[in-house]
PDB file of C-alpha atoms and ligand atoms in Angstrom:
ATOM      1  CA  MET S   1      95.665 127.981 149.117  1.00  0.00           C
ATOM      2  CA  ARG S   2      91.937 128.528 149.622  1.00  0.00           C
ATOM      3  CA  ILE S   3      91.352 130.821 152.604  1.00  0.00           C
ATOM      4  CA  ALA S   4      87.893 130.942 154.147  1.00  0.00           C
ATOM      5  CA  ARG S   5      86.476 133.056 156.955  1.00  0.00           C
ATOM      6  CA  PHE S   6      83.967 131.348 159.179  1.00  0.00           C
ATOM      7  CA  SER S   7      82.191 131.315 162.509  1.00  0.00           C
ATOM      8  CA  ILE S   8      82.123 128.438 164.918  1.00  0.00           C
ATOM      9  CA  ASP S   9      80.644 128.501 168.438  1.00  0.00           C
ATOM     10  CA  GLY S  10      80.313 132.286 168.238  1.00  0.00           C
ATOM     11  CA  ASN S  11      83.972 132.854 167.283  1.00  0.00           C
ATOM     12  CA  VAL S  12      85.211 134.131 163.917  1.00  0.00           C
ATOM     13  CA  ALA S  13      88.363 132.667 162.367  1.00  0.00           C
ATOM     14  CA  PHE S  14      90.178 132.216 159.090  1.00  0.00           C
ATOM     15  CA  GLY S  15      91.063 128.751 157.861  1.00  0.00           C
ATOM     16  CA  ALA S  16      92.809 127.050 154.960  1.00  0.00           C
ATOM     17  CA  VAL S  17      90.411 124.808 153.050  1.00  0.00           C
ATOM     18  CA  GLU S  18      91.812 121.313 152.530  1.00  0.00           C
ATOM     19  CA  GLY S  19      90.475 118.435 150.436  1.00  0.00           C
ATOM     20  CA  THR S  20      88.957 118.011 146.993  1.00  0.00           C
ATOM     21  CA  ASP S  21      85.624 116.255 147.549  1.00  0.00           C
ATOM     22  CA  PRO S  22      83.104 119.110 148.058  1.00  0.00           C
ATOM     23  CA  GLY S  23      81.283 117.096 150.714  1.00  0.00           C
ATOM     24  CA  ASP S  24      84.434 116.336 152.646  1.00  0.00           C
ATOM     25  CA  LEU S  25      86.337 119.637 152.998  1.00  0.00           C
ATOM     26  CA  VAL S  26      88.234 120.493 156.170  1.00  0.00           C
ATOM     27  CA  LEU S  27      89.409 123.856 157.545  1.00  0.00           C
ATOM     28  CA  ASP S  28      92.859 124.159 159.119  1.00  0.00           C
ATOM     29  CA  ILE S  29      92.482 127.151 161.443  1.00  0.00           C
ATOM     30  CA  ILE S  30      94.877 130.015 160.740  1.00  0.00           C
ATOM     31  CA  LYS S  31      96.858 131.733 163.487  1.00  0.00           C
ATOM     32  CA  GLY S  32      97.085 135.442 162.739  1.00  0.00           C
ATOM     33  CA  ILE S  33      95.782 137.503 159.838  1.00  0.00           C
ATOM     34  CA  PRO S  34      96.044 135.889 156.400  1.00  0.00           C
ATOM     35  CA  TYR S  35      97.269 139.045 154.584  1.00  0.00           C
ATOM     36  CA  THR S  36     100.466 139.149 156.632  1.00  0.00           C
ATOM     37  CA  ASP S  37     102.583 136.295 157.937  1.00  0.00           C
ATOM     38  CA  PHE S  38     100.450 133.522 159.288  1.00  0.00           C
ATOM     39  CA  GLU S  39     100.710 129.919 160.341  1.00  0.00           C
ATOM     40  CA  LEU S  40      98.325 127.016 160.112  1.00  0.00           C
ATOM     41  CA  SER S  41      97.435 125.851 163.619  1.00  0.00           C
ATOM     42  CA  GLY S  42      96.934 122.202 162.686  1.00  0.00           C
ATOM     43  CA  THR S  43      93.550 122.365 164.436  1.00  0.00           C
ATOM     44  CA  LYS S  44      91.046 121.137 161.873  1.00  0.00           C
ATOM     45  CA  VAL S  45      87.275 121.398 161.655  1.00  0.00           C
ATOM     46  CA  PRO S  46      84.979 119.966 158.990  1.00  0.00           C
ATOM     47  CA  LEU S  47      83.721 122.725 156.706  1.00  0.00           C
ATOM     48  CA  GLY S  48      80.227 121.296 157.021  1.00  0.00           C
ATOM     49  CA  LYS S  49      80.257 122.091 160.749  1.00  0.00           C
ATOM     50  CA  VAL S  50      80.889 125.847 160.397  1.00  0.00           C
ATOM     51  CA  ARG S  51      79.090 128.801 158.873  1.00  0.00           C
ATOM     52  CA  LEU S  52      81.109 130.390 156.092  1.00  0.00           C
ATOM     53  CA  LEU S  53      81.263 134.206 156.254  1.00  0.00           C
ATOM     54  CA  PRO S  54      82.288 136.655 153.545  1.00  0.00           C
ATOM     55  CA  PRO S  55      85.957 135.709 153.009  1.00  0.00           C
ATOM     56  CA  VAL S  56      87.062 139.332 153.499  1.00  0.00           C
ATOM     57  CA  LEU S  57      85.709 142.458 155.210  1.00  0.00           C
ATOM     58  CA  PRO S  58      86.570 145.110 152.626  1.00  0.00           C
ATOM     59  CA  SER S  59      86.743 148.804 153.551  1.00  0.00           C
ATOM     60  CA  LYS S  60      85.342 149.263 150.043  1.00  0.00           C
ATOM     61  CA  VAL S  61      84.394 147.280 146.978  1.00  0.00           C
ATOM     62  CA  VAL S  62      85.460 148.963 143.756  1.00  0.00           C
ATOM     63  CA  ALA S  63      83.542 147.688 140.742  1.00  0.00           C
ATOM     64  CA  TYR S  64      84.064 148.203 137.031  1.00  0.00           C
ATOM     65  CA  GLY S  65      81.200 148.663 134.564  1.00  0.00           C
ATOM     66  CA  ARG S  66      80.919 147.571 130.938  1.00  0.00           C
ATOM     67  CA  ASN S  67      84.154 145.617 130.835  1.00  0.00           C
ATOM     68  CA  TYR S  68      82.758 142.935 128.502  1.00  0.00           C
ATOM     69  CA  ARG S  69      81.721 144.019 125.006  1.00  0.00           C
ATOM     70  CA  GLU S  70      78.682 141.734 124.696  1.00  0.00           C
ATOM     71  CA  HIS S  71      77.348 142.769 128.112  1.00  0.00           C
ATOM     72  CA  ALA S  72      77.627 146.473 127.261  1.00  0.00           C
ATOM     73  CA  ALA S  73      75.776 145.737 124.006  1.00  0.00           C
ATOM     74  CA  GLU S  74      72.957 143.762 125.673  1.00  0.00           C
ATOM     75  CA  LEU S  75      72.051 146.831 127.764  1.00  0.00           C
ATOM     76  CA  GLY S  76      72.435 149.152 124.776  1.00  0.00           C
ATOM     77  CA  ASN S  77      75.562 150.846 126.148  1.00  0.00           C
ATOM     78  CA  GLU S  78      78.720 151.955 124.394  1.00  0.00           C
ATOM     79  CA  VAL S  79      81.996 150.442 125.542  1.00  0.00           C
ATOM     80  CA  PRO S  80      83.811 153.113 127.581  1.00  0.00           C
ATOM     81  CA  PRO S  81      87.246 154.036 126.189  1.00  0.00           C
ATOM     82  CA  VAL S  82      88.820 153.952 129.660  1.00  0.00           C
ATOM     83  CA  PRO S  83      87.927 151.729 132.639  1.00  0.00           C
ATOM     84  CA  PHE S  84      84.914 153.042 134.482  1.00  0.00           C
ATOM     85  CA  ALA S  85      84.654 152.509 138.260  1.00  0.00           C
ATOM     86  CA  PHE S  86      81.924 152.791 140.885  1.00  0.00           C
ATOM     87  CA  LEU S  87      81.740 151.787 144.560  1.00  0.00           C
ATOM     88  CA  LYS S  88      79.670 149.279 146.485  1.00  0.00           C
ATOM     89  CA  PRO S  89      79.569 149.875 150.267  1.00  0.00           C
ATOM     90  CA  SER S  90      80.997 147.444 152.817  1.00  0.00           C
ATOM     91  CA  THR S  91      77.457 146.981 154.169  1.00  0.00           C
ATOM     92  CA  SER S  92      76.388 145.337 150.886  1.00  0.00           C
ATOM     93  CA  VAL S  93      78.768 142.398 151.376  1.00  0.00           C
ATOM     94  CA  ILE S  94      77.404 138.953 152.297  1.00  0.00           C
ATOM     95  CA  GLY S  95      78.934 135.475 152.103  1.00  0.00           C
ATOM     96  CA  THR S  96      78.009 132.238 150.401  1.00  0.00           C
ATOM     97  CA  GLY S  97      74.795 130.762 151.783  1.00  0.00           C
ATOM     98  CA  ASP S  98      73.562 134.134 153.049  1.00  0.00           C
ATOM     99  CA  ASP S  99      70.227 135.364 151.746  1.00  0.00           C
ATOM    100  CA  ILE S 100      69.932 138.120 149.153  1.00  0.00           C
ATOM    101  CA  VAL S 101      67.146 140.343 150.487  1.00  0.00           C
ATOM    102  CA  TYR S 102      65.147 141.770 147.599  1.00  0.00           C
ATOM    103  CA  PRO S 103      65.050 145.541 148.198  1.00  0.00           C
ATOM    104  CA  ALA S 104      61.584 147.064 148.574  1.00  0.00           C
ATOM    105  CA  VAL S 105      62.630 149.978 146.307  1.00  0.00           C
ATOM    106  CA  SER S 106      63.177 147.744 143.245  1.00  0.00           C
ATOM    107  CA  GLU S 107      61.219 145.362 141.069  1.00  0.00           C
ATOM    108  CA  ASP S 108      64.077 144.395 138.757  1.00  0.00           C
ATOM    109  CA  VAL S 109      67.179 143.058 140.545  1.00  0.00           C
ATOM    110  CA  HIS S 110      69.672 141.431 138.153  1.00  0.00           C
ATOM    111  CA  HIS S 111      72.532 138.998 138.755  1.00  0.00           C
ATOM    112  CA  GLU S 112      76.026 139.894 137.469  1.00  0.00           C
ATOM    113  CA  ALA S 113      78.633 137.116 137.871  1.00  0.00           C
ATOM    114  CA  GLU S 114      82.136 138.584 138.236  1.00  0.00           C
ATOM    115  CA  LEU S 115      85.696 137.681 139.125  1.00  0.00           C
ATOM    116  CA  ALA S 116      86.685 139.525 142.324  1.00  0.00           C
ATOM    117  CA  VAL S 117      90.282 140.540 142.990  1.00  0.00           C
ATOM    118  CA  VAL S 118      91.215 140.651 146.701  1.00  0.00           C
ATOM    119  CA  ILE S 119      93.953 143.128 147.623  1.00  0.00           C
ATOM    120  CA  GLY S 120      96.681 141.948 150.006  1.00  0.00           C
ATOM    121  CA  ARG S 121      98.533 145.108 150.967  1.00  0.00           C
ATOM    122  CA  LEU S 122      98.055 148.838 151.321  1.00  0.00           C
ATOM    123  CA  CYS S 123      98.797 150.343 147.937  1.00  0.00           C
ATOM    124  CA  ARG S 124      98.433 153.464 145.830  1.00  0.00           C
ATOM    125  CA  GLU S 125      99.681 154.517 142.399  1.00  0.00           C
ATOM    126  CA  VAL S 126     100.496 150.911 141.565  1.00  0.00           C
ATOM    127  CA  PRO S 127     102.416 150.631 138.282  1.00  0.00           C
ATOM    128  CA  HIS S 128     101.448 147.952 135.775  1.00  0.00           C
ATOM    129  CA  GLU S 129     104.424 145.734 136.577  1.00  0.00           C
ATOM    130  CA  ARG S 130     103.697 145.746 140.354  1.00  0.00           C
ATOM    131  CA  VAL S 131     100.030 144.727 140.197  1.00  0.00           C
ATOM    132  CA  ALA S 132     100.755 141.053 140.935  1.00  0.00           C
ATOM    133  CA  ASP S 133     102.502 142.122 144.169  1.00  0.00           C
ATOM    134  CA  VAL S 134      99.384 143.767 145.616  1.00  0.00           C
ATOM    135  CA  VAL S 135      96.945 140.958 144.770  1.00  0.00           C
ATOM    136  CA  PHE S 136      96.217 138.552 147.623  1.00  0.00           C
ATOM    137  CA  GLY S 137      93.923 136.250 145.657  1.00  0.00           C
ATOM    138  CA  TYR S 138      90.620 135.840 143.877  1.00  0.00           C
ATOM    139  CA  THR S 139      87.043 135.003 144.754  1.00  0.00           C
ATOM    140  CA  CYS S 140      83.604 134.926 143.123  1.00  0.00           C
ATOM    141  CA  ALA S 141      81.270 137.915 143.239  1.00  0.00           C
ATOM    142  CA  ASN S 142      77.711 138.725 142.298  1.00  0.00           C
ATOM    143  CA  ASP S 143      77.376 142.442 141.495  1.00  0.00           C
ATOM    144  CA  LEU S 144      73.632 142.561 142.157  1.00  0.00           C
ATOM    145  CA  THR S 145      72.007 145.507 140.430  1.00  0.00           C
ATOM    146  CA  ALA S 146      68.561 147.055 140.779  1.00  0.00           C
ATOM    147  CA  ARG S 147      68.260 147.704 137.039  1.00  0.00           C
ATOM    148  CA  ASP S 148      65.201 149.938 137.408  1.00  0.00           C
ATOM    149  CA  LEU S 149      67.019 152.229 139.873  1.00  0.00           C
ATOM    150  CA  GLN S 150      70.130 152.157 137.700  1.00  0.00           C
ATOM    151  CA  ARG S 151      68.044 153.475 134.805  1.00  0.00           C
ATOM    152  CA  SER S 152      66.173 156.141 136.784  1.00  0.00           C
ATOM    153  CA  GLU S 153      68.964 157.489 139.015  1.00  0.00           C
ATOM    154  CA  LYS S 154      72.149 159.178 137.782  1.00  0.00           C
ATOM    155  CA  GLN S 155      74.372 157.757 140.507  1.00  0.00           C
ATOM    156  CA  TRP S 156      74.259 154.031 141.218  1.00  0.00           C
ATOM    157  CA  ALA S 157      74.603 154.177 145.010  1.00  0.00           C
ATOM    158  CA  ARG S 158      71.154 152.686 145.605  1.00  0.00           C
ATOM    159  CA  ALA S 159      71.037 150.506 142.464  1.00  0.00           C
ATOM    160  CA  LYS S 160      74.336 148.770 143.251  1.00  0.00           C
ATOM    161  CA  GLY S 161      74.719 149.420 146.984  1.00  0.00           C
ATOM    162  CA  PHE S 162      71.595 148.127 148.692  1.00  0.00           C
ATOM    163  CA  ASP S 163      72.043 145.719 151.625  1.00  0.00           C
ATOM    164  CA  THR S 164      73.089 142.209 150.419  1.00  0.00           C
ATOM    165  CA  ALA S 165      73.967 143.527 146.909  1.00  0.00           C
ATOM    166  CA  CYS S 166      77.496 142.116 147.038  1.00  0.00           C
ATOM    167  CA  PRO S 167      77.769 138.371 147.687  1.00  0.00           C
ATOM    168  CA  LEU S 168      81.454 137.319 147.859  1.00  0.00           C
ATOM    169  CA  GLY S 169      82.895 133.830 148.327  1.00  0.00           C
ATOM    170  CA  PRO S 170      83.028 131.004 149.059  1.00  0.00           C
ATOM    171  CA  TRP S 171      86.712 131.639 149.881  1.00  0.00           C
ATOM    172  CA  VAL S 172      89.807 133.403 148.487  1.00  0.00           C
ATOM    173  CA  GLU S 173      92.030 131.320 146.184  1.00  0.00           C
ATOM    174  CA  THR S 174      95.609 132.603 146.491  1.00  0.00           C
ATOM    175  CA  ASP S 175      97.306 130.198 144.056  1.00  0.00           C
ATOM    176  CA  ILE S 176      96.147 131.732 140.770  1.00  0.00           C
ATOM    177  CA  ALA S 177      98.779 133.728 138.886  1.00  0.00           C
ATOM    178  CA  LEU S 178      97.760 137.075 137.416  1.00  0.00           C
ATOM    179  CA  ALA S 179      98.051 135.845 133.813  1.00  0.00           C
ATOM    180  CA  ALA S 180      95.868 132.837 134.642  1.00  0.00           C
ATOM    181  CA  ALA S 181      93.290 135.057 136.381  1.00  0.00           C
ATOM    182  CA  ASN S 182      92.891 136.937 133.104  1.00  0.00           C
ATOM    183  CA  ASP S 183      91.690 133.692 131.465  1.00  0.00           C
ATOM    184  CA  LEU S 184      89.124 131.924 133.680  1.00  0.00           C
ATOM    185  CA  THR S 185      85.595 130.702 132.960  1.00  0.00           C
ATOM    186  CA  VAL S 186      82.871 132.714 134.739  1.00  0.00           C
ATOM    187  CA  GLN S 187      79.420 131.174 134.973  1.00  0.00           C
ATOM    188  CA  CYS S 188      76.094 132.100 136.544  1.00  0.00           C
ATOM    189  CA  THR S 189      73.152 129.778 137.059  1.00  0.00           C
ATOM    190  CA  VAL S 190      69.675 130.551 138.397  1.00  0.00           C
ATOM    191  CA  ASN S 191      67.821 127.549 139.854  1.00  0.00           C
ATOM    192  CA  GLY S 192      70.348 125.350 138.033  1.00  0.00           C
ATOM    193  CA  ASP S 193      69.810 126.919 134.587  1.00  0.00           C
ATOM    194  CA  GLN S 194      72.810 128.577 132.985  1.00  0.00           C
ATOM    195  CA  ARG S 195      72.330 132.322 132.461  1.00  0.00           C
ATOM    196  CA  GLN S 196      75.856 133.674 131.994  1.00  0.00           C
ATOM    197  CA  LEU S 197      78.979 132.028 130.608  1.00  0.00           C
ATOM    198  CA  GLY S 198      82.102 133.944 129.699  1.00  0.00           C
ATOM    199  CA  ARG S 199      85.845 134.058 130.121  1.00  0.00           C
ATOM    200  CA  THR S 200      87.858 136.751 131.850  1.00  0.00           C
ATOM    201  CA  SER S 201      90.001 136.820 128.691  1.00  0.00           C
ATOM    202  CA  GLU S 202      87.038 138.668 127.106  1.00  0.00           C
ATOM    203  CA  MET S 203      87.529 141.606 129.484  1.00  0.00           C
ATOM    204  CA  ILE S 204      88.184 144.839 127.597  1.00  0.00           C
ATOM    205  CA  HIS S 205      90.517 146.029 130.355  1.00  0.00           C
ATOM    206  CA  PRO S 206      92.443 143.208 132.091  1.00  0.00           C
ATOM    207  CA  ILE S 207      93.029 143.110 135.852  1.00  0.00           C
ATOM    208  CA  GLU S 208      96.301 145.085 135.629  1.00  0.00           C
ATOM    209  CA  ASP S 209      94.557 148.039 133.953  1.00  0.00           C
ATOM    210  CA  LEU S 210      91.811 148.114 136.596  1.00  0.00           C
ATOM    211  CA  ILE S 211      94.223 148.128 139.572  1.00  0.00           C
ATOM    212  CA  VAL S 212      96.362 150.815 137.915  1.00  0.00           C
ATOM    213  CA  ASN S 213      93.224 152.860 137.179  1.00  0.00           C
ATOM    214  CA  ILE S 214      91.726 152.791 140.679  1.00  0.00           C
ATOM    215  CA  THR S 215      95.001 153.294 142.557  1.00  0.00           C
ATOM    216  CA  GLU S 216      95.696 156.409 140.477  1.00  0.00           C
ATOM    217  CA  ALA S 217      92.864 157.909 142.525  1.00  0.00           C
ATOM    218  CA  MET S 218      92.600 156.067 145.855  1.00  0.00           C
ATOM    219  CA  THR S 219      94.512 153.915 148.315  1.00  0.00           C
ATOM    220  CA  LEU S 220      93.490 150.275 148.504  1.00  0.00           C
ATOM    221  CA  LEU S 221      93.715 148.458 151.847  1.00  0.00           C
ATOM    222  CA  PRO S 222      94.267 144.772 152.615  1.00  0.00           C
ATOM    223  CA  GLY S 223      90.948 142.994 152.081  1.00  0.00           C
ATOM    224  CA  ASP S 224      89.617 145.574 149.632  1.00  0.00           C
ATOM    225  CA  VAL S 225      87.936 144.031 146.601  1.00  0.00           C
ATOM    226  CA  VAL S 226      87.912 144.979 142.929  1.00  0.00           C
ATOM    227  CA  LEU S 227      85.109 143.575 140.748  1.00  0.00           C
ATOM    228  CA  THR S 228      86.113 143.162 137.133  1.00  0.00           C
ATOM    229  CA  GLY S 229      82.834 143.407 135.220  1.00  0.00           C
ATOM    230  CA  THR S 230      80.290 140.859 134.047  1.00  0.00           C
ATOM    231  CA  PRO S 231      79.926 138.846 130.842  1.00  0.00           C
ATOM    232  CA  ALA S 232      76.695 138.894 128.824  1.00  0.00           C
ATOM    233  CA  GLY S 233      73.532 137.156 130.003  1.00  0.00           C
ATOM    234  CA  VAL S 234      72.477 139.291 132.964  1.00  0.00           C
ATOM    235  CA  GLY S 235      68.838 138.963 133.911  1.00  0.00           C
ATOM    236  CA  PRO S 236      66.227 139.311 136.629  1.00  0.00           C
ATOM    237  CA  LEU S 237      66.016 137.428 139.902  1.00  0.00           C
ATOM    238  CA  ARG S 238      62.840 136.804 141.889  1.00  0.00           C
ATOM    239  CA  PRO S 239      62.299 135.906 145.563  1.00  0.00           C
ATOM    240  CA  GLY S 240      62.702 132.136 145.886  1.00  0.00           C
ATOM    241  CA  ASP S 241      65.439 131.918 143.237  1.00  0.00           C
ATOM    242  CA  GLU S 242      68.805 130.356 143.982  1.00  0.00           C
ATOM    243  CA  VAL S 243      71.664 132.079 142.138  1.00  0.00           C
ATOM    244  CA  ALA S 244      75.139 130.564 141.827  1.00  0.00           C
ATOM    245  CA  VAL S 245      78.351 132.137 140.501  1.00  0.00           C
ATOM    246  CA  SER S 246      81.094 129.642 139.603  1.00  0.00           C
ATOM    247  CA  ILE S 247      84.622 130.547 138.551  1.00  0.00           C
ATOM    248  CA  GLU S 248      87.147 128.068 137.240  1.00  0.00           C
ATOM    249  CA  GLY S 249      89.801 127.231 139.827  1.00  0.00           C
ATOM    250  CA  ILE S 250      87.997 129.056 142.651  1.00  0.00           C
ATOM    251  CA  GLY S 251      84.616 127.528 143.509  1.00  0.00           C
ATOM    252  CA  THR S 252      80.927 128.377 143.656  1.00  0.00           C
ATOM    253  CA  LEU S 253      79.156 131.209 145.464  1.00  0.00           C
ATOM    254  CA  THR S 254      75.505 130.338 146.124  1.00  0.00           C
ATOM    255  CA  ASN S 255      72.762 132.581 147.506  1.00  0.00           C
ATOM    256  CA  LYS S 256      69.007 132.403 147.800  1.00  0.00           C
ATOM    257  CA  VAL S 257      66.805 135.415 147.094  1.00  0.00           C
ATOM    258  CA  ILE S 258      64.213 136.227 149.741  1.00  0.00           C
ATOM    259  CA  LYS S 259      61.656 138.950 150.326  1.00  0.00           C
ATOM    260  CA  ARG S 260      61.927 140.641 153.688  1.00  0.00           C
ATOM    261  CA  GLY S 261      59.100 139.188 155.802  1.00  0.00           C
TER     262      GLY S 261
HETATM  263 ZN1   ZN H   1      78.980 144.498 137.411  1.00  0.00          ZN
END
């Protein structure tokens, strides 16, 4: 099931996305909270008539660095021997169609297309064999990075955490098995030109290792998000660009870059 979060007439709701033709999708409004038991209301609205919001409101976004060999190499970095996590704040999250606001403190913001894992239940110290039980589903992410700040500052709070630095969407796909999620095509285009193309099977540490690693240290809550790293091909964005992250079996997350007026 594809679960979207949206606003209509000033109200916010979750809905199940139905249909296959991208121009003809319909939302069946969900009664209740999608992480727990919920029902479809049967009340349907055309997706074109609503504004999609970020599909989740995470308390935190945990992201993993250098999880693809060729990407680590393109920035001249060694591959870390163990998974290597950092945080992006909840205030950096935007949805599909929202504008990426180019931060005034940077002149070199890069796109990073990534598979995002959405957590479905409160969990800590998750063992390898229980990881599938805590995953709610998957969505597309763009781990926007102010590369100049990343180079000049030891911690990445500003480089990776500026407002709008974490587009997520367009919705959460819940029907992908864990093994399948570890083998999906991840693509990024800028103004229609392909910039990144990889497969999650190229990840150095698969999803299970990342969830085990982060929950050794902290509790994850329903709606929290884990970003799994980016394949090679990262590069700069400029105001006016349109950047799209597409993941096989999920959909496409599209955002325009603007300069604050
Ligand atoms: Zn990243």
